Coordinates of C-alpha atoms and ligand atoms in Angstrom, one line a residue:
M835 CA 165.3 140.4 62.7
P836 CA 163.4 137.0 61.1
S837 CA 166.1 135.1 59.6
L838 CA 166.1 134.4 56.0
L839 CA 165.4 130.8 56.2
T840 CA 162.0 131.9 58.2
I841 CA 161.1 134.1 55.5
L842 CA 161.6 131.3 52.9
H843 CA 159.6 129.0 55.0
I844 CA 156.6 131.7 55.2
L845 CA 156.6 131.8 51.4
Q846 CA 156.6 128.4 50.8
F847 CA 153.6 128.1 53.2
I848 CA 151.7 130.8 50.9
I849 CA 152.6 128.9 47.8
L850 CA 151.4 125.8 49.3
L851 CA 148.2 127.9 50.3
K852 CA 147.6 129.2 47.0
L853 CA 147.9 125.4 45.3
I854 CA 145.7 123.7 47.6
Q855 CA 142.9 126.8 46.9
I856 CA 142.4 125.2 43.3
P857 CA 141.3 121.8 44.1
L858 CA 139.0 123.5 46.7
Y859 CA 136.9 125.6 44.4
L860 CA 136.4 122.7 42.4
S861 CA 135.1 120.4 44.7
S862 CA 132.6 123.1 45.7
N863 CA 131.0 122.6 42.0
E864 CA 130.7 119.1 42.6
G865 CA 128.5 119.5 45.2
C866 CA 125.1 120.0 42.6
E867 CA 125.0 116.5 42.9
N868 CA 123.5 116.8 46.5
L869 CA 120.0 117.1 46.3
F870 CA 117.9 119.3 49.1
T871 CA 116.1 117.3 51.6
C872 CA 114.4 118.4 54.7
G873 CA 111.7 116.5 56.5
N874 CA 109.1 115.3 53.9
I875 CA 110.5 117.6 50.9
T876 CA 112.8 115.3 49.4
N877 CA 115.7 115.3 46.2
I878 CA 115.2 119.0 44.9
G879 CA 118.1 120.1 42.7
F880 CA 118.4 122.5 40.4
P881 CA 117.5 125.2 39.9
F882 CA 117.4 125.5 43.8
W883 CA 120.4 125.9 46.4
G884 CA 120.5 125.9 49.8
A885 CA 121.6 123.6 52.9
N886 CA 123.6 121.0 51.5
R887 CA 123.8 122.5 47.9
P888 CA 126.4 125.3 47.5
K889 CA 125.2 128.5 45.9
E890 CA 126.6 127.5 42.3
C891 CA 124.2 124.8 42.2
G892 CA 120.8 127.3 41.9
Y893 CA 119.4 130.7 40.9
P894 CA 120.3 133.2 43.4
L895 CA 116.4 133.7 44.4
L896 CA 115.8 130.2 44.7
N897 CA 117.4 129.5 48.0
L898 CA 116.0 126.7 50.0
T899 CA 116.0 126.7 54.0
C900 CA 115.7 124.1 56.6
I901 CA 114.6 124.8 60.1
K902 CA 113.6 121.5 62.2
N903 CA 112.3 119.7 59.2
I904 CA 110.4 122.6 57.4
S905 CA 111.5 124.3 54.0
Y906 CA 111.3 127.9 53.7
I907 CA 111.6 130.1 50.3
T908 CA 111.4 133.5 49.9
I909 CA 109.8 134.8 46.9
N910 CA 109.4 138.8 46.4
D911 CA 110.0 139.5 50.0
V912 CA 107.7 136.8 51.4
E913 CA 108.3 134.2 53.0
Y914 CA 106.6 130.9 52.2
Q915 CA 106.5 127.3 53.7
V916 CA 107.3 124.7 51.2
L917 CA 104.1 121.9 51.9
E918 CA 105.1 119.8 49.0
A919 CA 107.3 119.4 46.2
N920 CA 107.3 117.1 43.2
P921 CA 110.7 117.2 41.2
D922 CA 109.0 115.4 38.3
L923 CA 106.5 117.8 37.9
Q924 CA 108.6 120.8 38.9
T925 CA 105.9 121.9 41.5
L926 CA 106.1 123.4 44.7
R927 CA 102.8 124.0 46.9
I928 CA 103.8 126.7 49.4
T929 CA 102.2 128.8 51.7
R930 CA 102.6 132.1 53.7
E931 CA 104.6 132.1 56.4
D932 CA 102.7 135.2 57.7
S933 CA 99.4 133.8 57.5
F934 CA 100.4 131.0 60.2
Q935 CA 101.5 133.2 62.3
E936 CA 98.9 136.5 61.9
G937 CA 96.1 134.9 60.6
L938 CA 93.7 137.1 58.3
C939 CA 94.4 140.4 60.0
P940 CA 98.2 141.3 59.9
P941 CA 99.3 144.8 60.6
K942 CA 101.1 144.8 57.1
H943 CA 99.3 143.5 54.2
V944 CA 101.5 142.3 51.2
S945 CA 100.3 140.8 48.4
T946 CA 101.6 137.3 46.8
T947 CA 103.4 137.8 43.8
L948 CA 105.9 135.7 41.7
D949 CA 108.8 136.0 39.8
T950 CA 107.6 135.1 36.5
D951 CA 111.1 134.2 35.3
L952 CA 111.3 131.7 38.2
F953 CA 107.7 130.6 38.5
V954 CA 104.3 130.1 37.1
Y955 CA 101.3 129.5 38.8
G956 CA 99.8 125.8 38.9
P957 CA 96.2 124.9 38.0
N958 CA 93.1 125.4 39.9
Y959 CA 93.8 128.4 41.7
N960 CA 92.2 132.0 41.7
N961 CA 93.3 135.2 43.3
L962 CA 91.6 136.1 46.6
T963 CA 91.6 139.8 47.3
L964 CA 91.2 140.9 50.6
F965 CA 90.2 144.9 51.4
Y966 CA 91.0 146.7 54.6
G967 CA 89.8 149.9 55.9
C968 CA 86.7 150.3 53.0
P969 CA 84.3 153.3 53.5
S970 CA 81.1 151.9 55.1
S971 CA 79.0 152.5 52.1
I972 CA 81.1 150.7 49.6
T973 CA 79.3 147.9 47.5
F974 CA 81.5 145.0 45.8
P975 CA 80.6 143.2 42.6
S976 CA 79.7 139.6 42.8
P977 CA 81.6 137.4 44.2
S978 CA 82.4 139.1 47.1
G979 CA 82.0 138.3 50.7
Q980 CA 83.0 140.0 54.3
F981 CA 84.3 139.3 57.5
Q982 CA 85.5 140.9 60.7
C983 CA 89.0 141.6 61.9
H984 CA 88.8 143.4 65.6
S985 CA 90.6 146.2 66.0
N986 CA 93.3 145.7 63.5
G987 CA 94.2 149.6 63.1
Y988 CA 91.9 150.5 60.1
S989 CA 88.8 153.0 60.2
D990 CA 86.6 149.9 59.6
D991 CA 86.5 146.3 61.1
I992 CA 85.2 145.0 58.0
V993 CA 87.4 143.3 55.7
Y994 CA 85.9 142.6 52.0
T995 CA 86.9 139.6 50.1
W996 CA 86.7 139.4 46.4
F997 CA 87.7 136.0 44.7
G998 CA 87.9 135.9 41.0
P999 CA 90.2 136.7 38.0
N1000 CA 92.2 139.9 38.4
I1001 CA 90.1 142.8 39.1
G1002 CA 92.0 144.7 36.6
P1003 CA 91.9 148.2 36.3
L1004 CA 89.0 148.3 38.7
A1005 CA 90.3 150.5 42.0
F1006 CA 88.3 150.6 45.2
P1007 CA 88.7 153.5 47.8
C1008 CA 89.7 151.0 50.6
Q1009 CA 93.1 152.0 52.8
D1010 CA 94.8 148.5 51.9
N1011 CA 94.2 145.5 49.8
M1012 CA 96.1 142.3 49.7
T1013 CA 96.2 139.7 47.2
V1014 CA 96.6 135.6 47.5
P1015 CA 96.2 132.9 45.5
V1016 CA 94.2 130.1 46.8
S1017 CA 92.4 126.6 45.5
L1018 CA 89.1 127.0 43.7
S1019 CA 87.6 124.5 46.2
L1020 CA 87.2 127.7 48.2
F1021 CA 83.4 128.3 48.4
D1022 CA 82.3 130.3 51.3
I1023 CA 84.3 133.5 50.7
S1024 CA 82.8 135.1 54.1
N1025 CA 83.8 132.3 56.2
F1026 CA 86.8 133.6 58.4
A1027 CA 87.6 130.0 59.1
K1028 CA 87.5 128.8 55.7
I1029 CA 89.5 131.3 54.0
Q1030 CA 92.0 131.1 56.7
S1031 CA 92.3 127.1 55.9
A1032 CA 92.4 127.9 52.3
I1033 CA 95.5 130.1 52.5
K1034 CA 97.2 127.6 54.9
D1035 CA 96.7 125.1 52.3
G1036 CA 98.6 127.2 49.9
F1037 CA 98.8 127.1 46.2
V1038 CA 100.9 125.1 43.7
V1039 CA 103.8 126.9 41.8
R1040 CA 105.8 125.2 38.7
W1041 CA 109.1 126.2 38.4
I1042 CA 110.4 127.2 35.0
A1043 CA 113.8 128.7 35.7
G1044 CA 116.7 127.2 33.1
I1045 CA 114.9 123.7 32.7
E1046 CA 115.6 123.3 29.2
D1047 CA 119.4 124.0 29.8
C1048 CA 119.3 121.8 32.5
M1049 CA 118.0 118.8 30.8
K1050 CA 120.6 118.8 28.0
C1051 CA 123.4 119.2 30.9
Q1052 CA 122.1 116.1 32.7
N1053 CA 121.7 114.4 29.5
S1054 CA 125.2 114.7 29.0
G1055 CA 126.1 113.3 32.5
G1056 CA 126.6 116.5 34.0
F1057 CA 125.2 118.4 37.3
C1058 CA 123.1 121.7 36.5
G1059 CA 124.2 125.1 38.0
Y1060 CA 124.2 128.5 37.8
D1061 CA 127.1 131.2 36.9
W1062 CA 126.0 134.0 39.1
I1063 CA 128.5 136.1 37.6
S1064 CA 127.6 135.5 33.9
K1065 CA 123.9 134.8 35.1
Q1066 CA 123.1 132.1 33.2
T1067 CA 122.6 128.1 33.6
T1068 CA 125.9 126.0 33.8
C1069 CA 126.8 122.7 34.0
Y1070 CA 129.5 121.2 36.1
C1071 CA 130.8 117.8 35.0
R1072 CA 131.5 114.8 37.2
D1073 CA 135.3 114.8 36.5
Q1074 CA 138.1 117.4 35.5
S1075 CA 138.2 116.0 32.1
C1076 CA 134.7 117.6 31.5
S1077 CA 136.3 121.0 31.9
N1078 CA 136.6 121.1 28.1
F1079 CA 133.1 122.3 27.5
I1080 CA 131.5 122.0 24.3
P1081 CA 129.1 124.5 23.1
V1082 CA 126.2 123.3 22.3
S1083 CA 123.9 126.1 21.1
N1084 CA 123.9 129.8 20.4
T1085 CA 120.8 131.2 21.5
P1086 CA 118.8 133.9 19.8
S1087 CA 120.1 135.8 23.0
G1088 CA 123.3 135.4 22.3
M1089 CA 124.2 133.3 25.3
S1090 CA 125.8 130.4 24.6
K1091 CA 125.6 127.1 26.6
Y1092 CA 128.5 124.8 27.7
F1093 CA 127.8 121.1 28.3
C1094 CA 130.0 118.2 29.2
Ligands
NAG408 C1 118.8 132.0 52.2 O1 117.3 132.1 52.8 C2 117.6 132.3 53.9 C3 115.8 132.6 54.5 O2 114.9 132.4 53.7 C4 118.2 134.0 54.5 O3 118.1 133.9 55.7 C5 119.4 133.7 53.7 O4 120.0 135.1 54.0 C6 119.5 133.5 52.4 N1 120.8 133.3 51.8 C7 121.3 134.1 50.7 C8 122.7 134.0 50.6 O5 120.3 134.7 50.1
NAG409 C1 113.3 115.6 61.3 O1 113.1 114.1 60.8 C2 113.9 113.2 60.8 C3 113.5 112.0 60.3 O2 112.1 111.8 60.3 C4 114.1 113.1 62.5 O3 114.7 111.8 62.6 C5 114.7 114.2 63.4 O4 114.4 114.3 64.6 C6 113.6 115.5 62.9 N1 114.1 116.6 63.6 C7 113.7 117.6 64.0 C8 114.5 118.7 64.5 O5 112.3 117.6 64.0
NAG410 C1 104.8 117.7 54.8 O1 104.7 118.4 55.8 C2 104.1 119.5 56.1 C3 104.4 120.3 57.2 O2 104.5 119.7 58.2 C4 102.8 119.2 55.7 O3 101.9 120.4 55.8 C5 102.6 118.4 54.8 O4 101.0 117.8 54.6 C6 103.1 117.1 54.3 N1 103.2 116.6 53.3 C7 103.0 115.4 52.8 C8 103.0 114.9 51.4 O5 103.2 114.6 53.9
NAG411 C1 96.5 136.4 40.1 O1 97.0 137.7 40.2 C2 98.4 137.7 39.8 C3 99.4 139.0 39.9 O2 98.3 140.1 39.8 C4 98.6 137.4 38.3 O3 99.7 137.3 37.6 C5 97.7 136.0 38.1 O4 97.4 136.0 36.4 C6 96.0 136.3 38.8 N1 95.5 135.1 38.5 C7 94.5 134.9 37.9 C8 93.8 133.5 38.1 O5 93.7 135.9 37.8
NAG412 C1 95.1 147.8 46.1 O1 96.0 148.8 46.5 C2 96.8 149.4 45.8 C3 98.1 150.2 46.3 O2 97.3 150.8 47.5 C4 96.3 150.2 44.5 O3 97.3 150.8 44.0 C5 95.3 149.2 43.9 O4 94.5 150.1 43.2 C6 94.3 148.4 45.1 N1 93.5 147.6 44.4 C7 92.2 147.7 44.3 C8 91.6 146.7 43.3 O5 91.4 148.3 44.7

């Protein structure tokens, strides 16, 4: 039988634990002043989180990881390496991780797509579409090209390329296709090495998530974050007195924003 005194001690301990939980929770919000830095990618803040930025500091899908000084982000299930980041212009230059590892003849073809609530494409790129397993009688409209992928598991080794704005409603009777944005400086769309290097050079995306709200928050001295439960941009203030947030706007969507 434990003595009454022991039980009291345990209760006291539990109460103490509850008390120290509160400051721990608040201090995790303050981590949003930390900027993500990894290799030559530096000073990335909101709307991203990851590494030394707690998840409350960014949008759920904007998770950066740092492995051996290389930064990665996953967008619509495709993993990208971040080659360059410019927080002032809100741009990232990203390249598909699979094109590094498997070249142009990967067994699985996943097109690059962006989550358009989070990113827009930068200027000076166009869509390169690669068609796999086409009937040998096929002809493509210009500007098209072709190269070979030996034994890549399709009915035909020839891969057809098409470089231009979206093909639109056209559909070609091929087994598979993959679209990747590449720089407009790609001219020779029949040259395997040039296509590969254009894909490796990646493309620029601009992040658009929560920018306006974040500017208001920063101007009021706060650190931008994201409330994963109410699903909106939020603002963390430097000291506890700022917990009396002031509602600044009632947006047409009915979401009120609070700033320091
Ligand atoms: C963050 O990203 C990495 C790699 O992209 C992934 O392994 C990890 O599960 C992600 N974390 C969360 C919570 O989504
Ligand atoms: C990452 O970069 C830093 C600074 O340039 C360097 O000191 C460190 O050794 C690098 N780490 C790895 C794993 O390459
Ligand atoms: C940063 O590092 C990546 C990978 O090592 C490299 O491809 C890129 O060109 C570098 N960017 C700058 C601005 O040095
Ligand atoms: C490239 O394809 C994407 C996805 O279909 C599309 O949103 C984008 O507008 C296309 N870009 C161009 C330049 O056609
Ligand atoms: C690319 O493949 C998808 C899925 O198989 C198909 O729906 C689409 O029509 C193809 N695109 C073109 C331009 O052939």
